[in-house]
Coordinates of C-alpha atoms and ligand atoms in Angstrom, one line a residue:
M189 CA 0.0 0.0 0.0
N190 CA 1.2 3.6 -0.7
I191 CA 0.7 5.8 2.4
A192 CA 1.3 9.5 2.4
I193 CA 1.9 11.2 5.8
L194 CA 1.1 14.9 5.4
S195 CA 3.6 16.7 7.6
R196 CA 5.7 19.8 7.4
N197 CA 8.8 18.2 8.8
P198 CA 10.0 14.6 8.2
K199 CA 12.2 14.9 11.3
L200 CA 9.3 15.4 13.7
H201 CA 9.2 12.5 16.2
S202 CA 5.5 11.6 15.4
T203 CA 6.1 11.8 11.6
M204 CA 9.2 9.5 11.9
R205 CA 7.3 7.0 14.1
L206 CA 4.4 6.8 11.6
K207 CA 6.8 6.3 8.7
E208 CA 8.7 3.7 10.6
A209 CA 5.5 1.9 11.6
G210 CA 4.2 1.9 8.0
E211 CA 7.5 0.6 6.6
Q212 CA 7.7 -2.1 9.3
R213 CA 4.3 -3.4 8.1
G214 CA 5.6 -3.5 4.5
H215 CA 4.0 -0.3 3.1
N216 CA 5.6 2.3 0.9
T217 CA 5.3 5.3 3.2
I218 CA 6.2 8.8 2.1
V219 CA 6.2 12.1 4.0
V220 CA 4.6 14.9 2.0
D221 CA 5.0 18.6 2.9
Y222 CA 1.5 19.7 2.4
L223 CA 2.5 23.4 1.9
R224 CA 4.5 22.3 -1.1
C225 CA 1.6 20.5 -2.8
Y226 CA -0.4 22.3 -5.5
M227 CA -3.7 21.3 -6.9
D228 CA -5.5 21.0 -10.2
I229 CA -9.1 21.5 -9.2
A230 CA -11.0 22.2 -12.4
A231 CA -9.9 19.3 -14.5
H232 CA -12.1 16.2 -15.0
K233 CA -9.4 14.3 -13.2
P234 CA -8.5 16.3 -10.1
K235 CA -4.8 16.2 -9.3
L236 CA -2.3 16.9 -6.5
I237 CA 1.3 17.7 -7.5
Y238 CA 4.2 17.4 -5.2
Q239 CA 7.8 18.2 -6.2
G240 CA 6.8 18.0 -9.9
R241 CA 5.1 14.6 -9.6
A242 CA 1.4 13.8 -9.5
L243 CA 0.4 12.0 -6.4
D244 CA -2.0 9.7 -8.2
D245 CA -1.0 6.3 -6.6
I246 CA -1.7 7.0 -3.0
D247 CA -4.0 4.6 -1.2
A248 CA -4.3 6.4 2.1
V249 CA -3.4 9.7 3.8
I250 CA -2.5 10.3 7.4
P251 CA -2.9 14.1 7.9
R252 CA -0.6 15.7 10.5
I253 CA -1.8 19.3 10.0
G254 CA -0.3 22.0 12.3
W255 CA -2.9 24.4 13.7
S256 CA -1.3 27.4 12.1
Q257 CA -1.5 25.9 8.7
A258 CA -4.9 24.4 9.0
F259 CA -6.4 26.4 6.1
Y260 CA -4.1 25.2 3.3
G261 CA -3.5 21.8 5.1
S262 CA -7.2 20.9 5.1
A263 CA -7.6 22.1 1.5
V264 CA -4.9 19.5 0.6
V265 CA -6.7 16.8 2.6
R266 CA -9.9 17.8 0.8
Q267 CA -8.2 17.4 -2.6
F268 CA -7.3 13.8 -1.7
E269 CA -11.0 13.3 -0.7
V270 CA -12.0 14.7 -4.1
M271 CA -9.6 12.2 -5.7
G272 CA -11.3 9.4 -3.8
V273 CA -8.3 8.7 -1.6
L274 CA -8.9 7.5 2.0
T275 CA -7.8 10.0 4.6
V276 CA -7.8 8.9 8.3
N277 CA -9.4 12.1 9.4
Q278 CA -11.6 14.1 7.1
S279 CA -10.8 17.7 6.2
I280 CA -14.1 19.0 7.6
A281 CA -13.3 17.4 11.0
I282 CA -9.8 18.8 11.0
T283 CA -11.2 22.3 10.3
R284 CA -13.6 21.9 13.3
T285 CA -10.9 21.2 15.8
R286 CA -8.9 24.3 14.9
D287 CA -11.5 26.5 16.5
K288 CA -11.8 26.0 20.3
L289 CA -15.2 27.7 20.5
R290 CA -16.7 25.7 17.6
S291 CA -15.4 22.5 19.2
L292 CA -16.9 23.3 22.5
Q293 CA -20.2 24.2 20.9
L294 CA -20.3 20.8 19.1
L295 CA -19.4 18.9 22.3
S296 CA -22.0 20.8 24.3
R297 CA -24.7 19.9 21.7
K298 CA -23.9 16.3 22.4
G299 CA -24.3 16.8 26.2
L300 CA -20.7 16.1 27.0
G301 CA -19.1 17.3 30.2
L302 CA -17.3 20.7 29.8
P303 CA -16.0 23.4 32.1
V304 CA -18.5 26.3 32.3
T305 CA -17.4 28.5 29.4
G306 CA -18.3 32.0 28.3
F307 CA -17.5 33.9 25.1
A308 CA -18.3 37.4 24.1
H309 CA -17.3 39.8 21.3
S310 CA -17.5 43.2 23.1
T311 CA -15.4 44.3 26.1
K312 CA -18.7 46.0 27.3
D313 CA -19.9 42.5 28.2
I314 CA -17.0 41.4 30.3
D315 CA -18.9 41.7 33.6
G316 CA -21.6 39.4 32.3
L317 CA -19.0 37.0 31.0
L318 CA -17.2 36.8 34.4
Q319 CA -20.5 36.1 36.1
I320 CA -21.2 33.1 33.8
V321 CA -18.1 31.4 35.0
G322 CA -18.7 32.2 38.6
G323 CA -16.0 34.8 39.1
A324 CA -12.3 34.4 39.9
P325 CA -10.1 32.4 39.8
L326 CA -10.8 31.7 36.1
V327 CA -9.0 30.7 33.0
I328 CA -8.8 32.8 29.9
K329 CA -7.9 31.2 26.5
L330 CA -7.0 32.5 23.2
L331 CA -9.3 30.8 20.7
E332 CA -6.4 29.9 18.4
G333 CA -3.7 28.6 20.6
A334 CA -2.0 25.3 21.2
Q335 CA 0.5 23.6 23.5
G336 CA -0.8 25.7 26.4
I337 CA 0.3 29.0 24.8
G338 CA -2.4 31.7 25.4
V339 CA -4.0 29.8 28.4
I340 CA -3.9 32.1 31.4
L341 CA -5.0 31.7 35.0
A342 CA -6.5 34.9 36.4
E343 CA -6.5 34.8 40.2
T344 CA -8.7 37.9 40.6
L345 CA -11.5 39.7 38.8
N346 CA -9.3 42.8 38.2
A347 CA -6.6 40.7 36.6
A348 CA -9.2 38.9 34.5
Q349 CA -10.7 42.2 33.3
A350 CA -7.2 43.6 32.4
V351 CA -6.2 40.5 30.5
I352 CA -9.5 40.3 28.6
E353 CA -9.3 44.0 27.7
A354 CA -5.7 43.6 26.5
F355 CA -6.5 40.6 24.3
R356 CA -9.6 42.3 22.9
G357 CA -7.6 45.5 22.2
L358 CA -5.4 43.3 20.0
D359 CA -8.5 41.9 18.3
A360 CA -7.8 38.4 19.6
N361 CA -10.8 36.2 20.3
I362 CA -10.8 34.6 23.7
L363 CA -13.0 32.4 25.8
V364 CA -13.4 32.5 29.6
Q365 CA -13.6 29.3 31.6
E366 CA -14.3 28.3 35.2
Y367 CA -11.1 27.1 36.8
I368 CA -11.2 23.5 37.8
Q369 CA -9.0 23.7 40.9
E370 CA -9.5 20.1 42.0
A371 CA -7.7 18.9 38.8
A372 CA -4.6 20.0 40.6
G373 CA -2.6 20.7 37.5
A374 CA -3.2 17.2 36.0
D375 CA -5.0 16.2 32.8
L376 CA -5.6 13.0 30.9
R377 CA -4.7 12.5 27.3
C378 CA -6.6 9.7 25.7
L379 CA -5.8 8.5 22.2
V380 CA -8.9 7.4 20.4
I381 CA -8.8 5.2 17.3
D382 CA -11.9 4.1 15.6
G383 CA -14.2 4.5 18.6
K384 CA -11.8 2.9 21.2
V385 CA -9.3 4.4 23.6
V386 CA -6.0 2.6 22.7
A387 CA -3.6 4.5 25.1
A388 CA -4.0 7.0 27.9
I389 CA -1.6 9.0 30.0
K390 CA -1.9 11.4 32.9
R391 CA 0.1 14.6 32.5
Q392 CA 1.1 16.6 35.6
A393 CA 2.0 20.2 35.4
A394 CA 5.4 21.4 36.7
P395 CA 5.3 22.8 40.3
G396 CA 3.7 26.3 40.3
E397 CA 2.1 25.7 36.9
F398 CA -1.5 24.8 36.2
R399 CA -1.1 23.8 32.5
A400 CA -0.2 20.1 32.2
N401 CA 1.2 20.4 28.6
L402 CA 4.5 18.5 28.2
H403 CA 5.7 21.6 26.2
R404 CA 5.2 23.6 29.4
G405 CA 7.4 21.3 31.5
G406 CA 4.7 18.8 32.5
T407 CA 5.5 15.1 33.2
A408 CA 3.6 12.1 32.0
E409 CA 2.7 8.6 33.3
K410 CA 0.5 5.7 32.2
V411 CA -3.0 5.9 33.7
R412 CA -6.0 3.6 34.0
L413 CA -9.2 5.4 32.9
S414 CA -12.5 4.9 34.6
P415 CA -15.4 3.7 32.4
D416 CA -16.8 7.2 32.5
E417 CA -13.6 8.7 31.3
R418 CA -13.3 6.2 28.5
S419 CA -16.8 6.7 27.3
C420 CA -16.4 10.5 27.5
A421 CA -13.3 10.4 25.3
V422 CA -14.9 8.1 22.7
R423 CA -18.1 10.3 22.6
A424 CA -15.9 13.4 22.1
A425 CA -14.1 11.9 19.1
K426 CA -17.5 10.9 17.7
A427 CA -19.0 14.3 18.2
M428 CA -16.1 15.9 16.3
G429 CA -16.2 13.3 13.6
L430 CA -12.6 12.2 14.1
A431 CA -11.5 8.6 13.6
I432 CA -8.1 9.3 15.2
C433 CA -7.6 12.0 17.8
G434 CA -6.3 12.9 21.2
V435 CA -8.9 13.9 23.8
D436 CA -7.7 15.9 26.8
L437 CA -9.9 15.5 29.9
I438 CA -9.6 16.8 33.4
R439 CA -10.9 15.1 36.5
S440 CA -13.5 17.3 38.3
N441 CA -15.8 16.8 41.2
R442 CA -18.6 16.4 38.7
G443 CA -16.8 13.8 36.6
P444 CA -14.6 14.0 33.5
L445 CA -14.6 17.4 31.6
I446 CA -13.3 17.8 28.1
M447 CA -10.5 20.3 27.6
E448 CA -9.9 19.8 24.0
V449 CA -9.9 17.4 21.1
N450 CA -6.8 17.3 18.9
S451 CA -6.8 15.9 15.4
T452 CA -2.9 15.8 15.3
P453 CA -1.9 14.5 18.7
G454 CA 1.8 14.2 19.5
L455 CA 2.9 10.6 19.8
E456 CA 6.2 11.0 21.6
G457 CA 5.1 11.5 25.3
L458 CA 2.1 9.3 24.7
E459 CA 4.0 6.2 23.4
Y460 CA 6.8 6.7 25.9
A461 CA 4.6 7.0 29.0
S462 CA 1.9 4.4 28.0
G463 CA 4.2 1.9 26.4
V464 CA 1.7 1.4 23.6
D465 CA 2.8 1.3 19.9
V466 CA 0.3 4.0 18.9
A467 CA 1.9 4.5 15.4
G468 CA 1.5 0.8 14.7
K469 CA -2.1 0.9 15.7
I470 CA -2.7 3.9 13.4
I471 CA -1.2 1.9 10.5
E472 CA -3.4 -1.1 11.4
Y473 CA -6.4 1.2 11.3
V474 CA -5.4 2.4 7.8
E475 CA -5.1 -1.2 6.6
R476 CA -8.5 -2.1 7.9
K477 CA -10.1 1.0 6.5
V478 CA -8.5 0.7 3.0
D479 CA -9.6 -3.0 2.9
S480 CA -13.2 -2.3 3.9
S481 CA -13.6 0.9 1.8
H482 CA -12.4 -0.5 -1.5
G483 CA -14.4 1.2 -4.2
A484 CA -16.3 3.5 -1.8
T485 CA -15.9 7.2 -2.4
P486 CA -15.3 9.4 0.7
T487 CA -17.8 12.2 1.3
I488 CA -16.5 15.7 1.0
E489 CA -18.0 18.9 2.5
Ligands
ADP37 P1 -3.9 24.0 24.6 O1 -4.9 23.6 23.5 O2 -3.1 25.2 24.3 O3 -3.2 22.8 25.2 P2 -5.9 23.7 26.8 O4 -7.2 24.3 26.8 O5 -5.8 22.2 26.6 O6 -4.9 24.5 25.8 O7 -5.2 24.0 28.2 C1 -3.9 23.6 28.5 C2 -3.8 23.0 29.9 O8 -4.2 23.9 30.9 C3 -4.8 21.8 30.1 O9 -4.3 20.6 29.6 C4 -5.0 21.8 31.6 O10 -3.9 21.2 32.2 C5 -4.9 23.3 31.9 N1 -6.3 23.9 31.9 C6 -6.9 24.4 30.9 N2 -8.2 24.9 31.2 C7 -8.3 24.6 32.5 C8 -9.4 24.9 33.4 N3 -10.6 25.4 33.0 N4 -9.3 24.5 34.7 C9 -8.1 23.9 35.1 N5 -7.0 23.6 34.3 C10 -7.2 24.0 33.0

């Protein structure tokens, strides 16, 4: 089988692991820099060209689209869909996850556990927003952020007001969230493939830090999820329409709450701490899917 991994950098750990896992299972696995792909959209036979060669023999695509390049990246994934190629996550679902507010709205529509969250356009509505989340301490998040950047804990209402005004002054969109103190700087990352949690780790923030992201100095260990947590992660993946994703949960007094759903989860910390060959499981999923979808045309939106 010919598998294309869409990734900006072949040296990224997750990209290398997927390539290695594909090759170990006997597949021809290439890394394609999606920003260097160009498309022929109008022709009868839609095409994608990469480094002067038409990518017309690809059986399956594993998108690893960075959030800052989601616009062009999802257009490339969509072009593969137009060409009838299987992509593990669909372009429409990748686009959804890039917007935190949109993701939360979709999850809330399915009745999934979320921290109380407020969003407003005008700084005139800050007071109302702060009331929704029950006052300070509270968390302020940039709508387009990743790896914990743009996630701020405001200890007092004055601090919250000042930060919100500053962000809005820069025209940045933010959401405001109740602070889940009992999570004690820990979160759970669950890797969902095809409706099952295949690996889960608990990430613990560095001392004095409330964000558990490994990029922010957090540490990780293997964890056993409760049935509730498992079901929450699986339902979140389904609500977002993602076959493969990372679901971040935090443990609260009222059960698991979803922090975010990530369509391009990092594999390094996850595989290392859980001991699970996640890359191998992703390739196995691709094999199953290609086998069962032979002749079927993926939908595009
Ligand atoms: P990013 O997408 O940048 O990783 P998240 O929304 O996942 O941003 O937040 C980063 C981390 O900050 C979370 O994994 C969690 O540890 C912590 N965190 C975020 N929101 C809250 C909250 N409302 N209450 C407690 N901790 C939070």
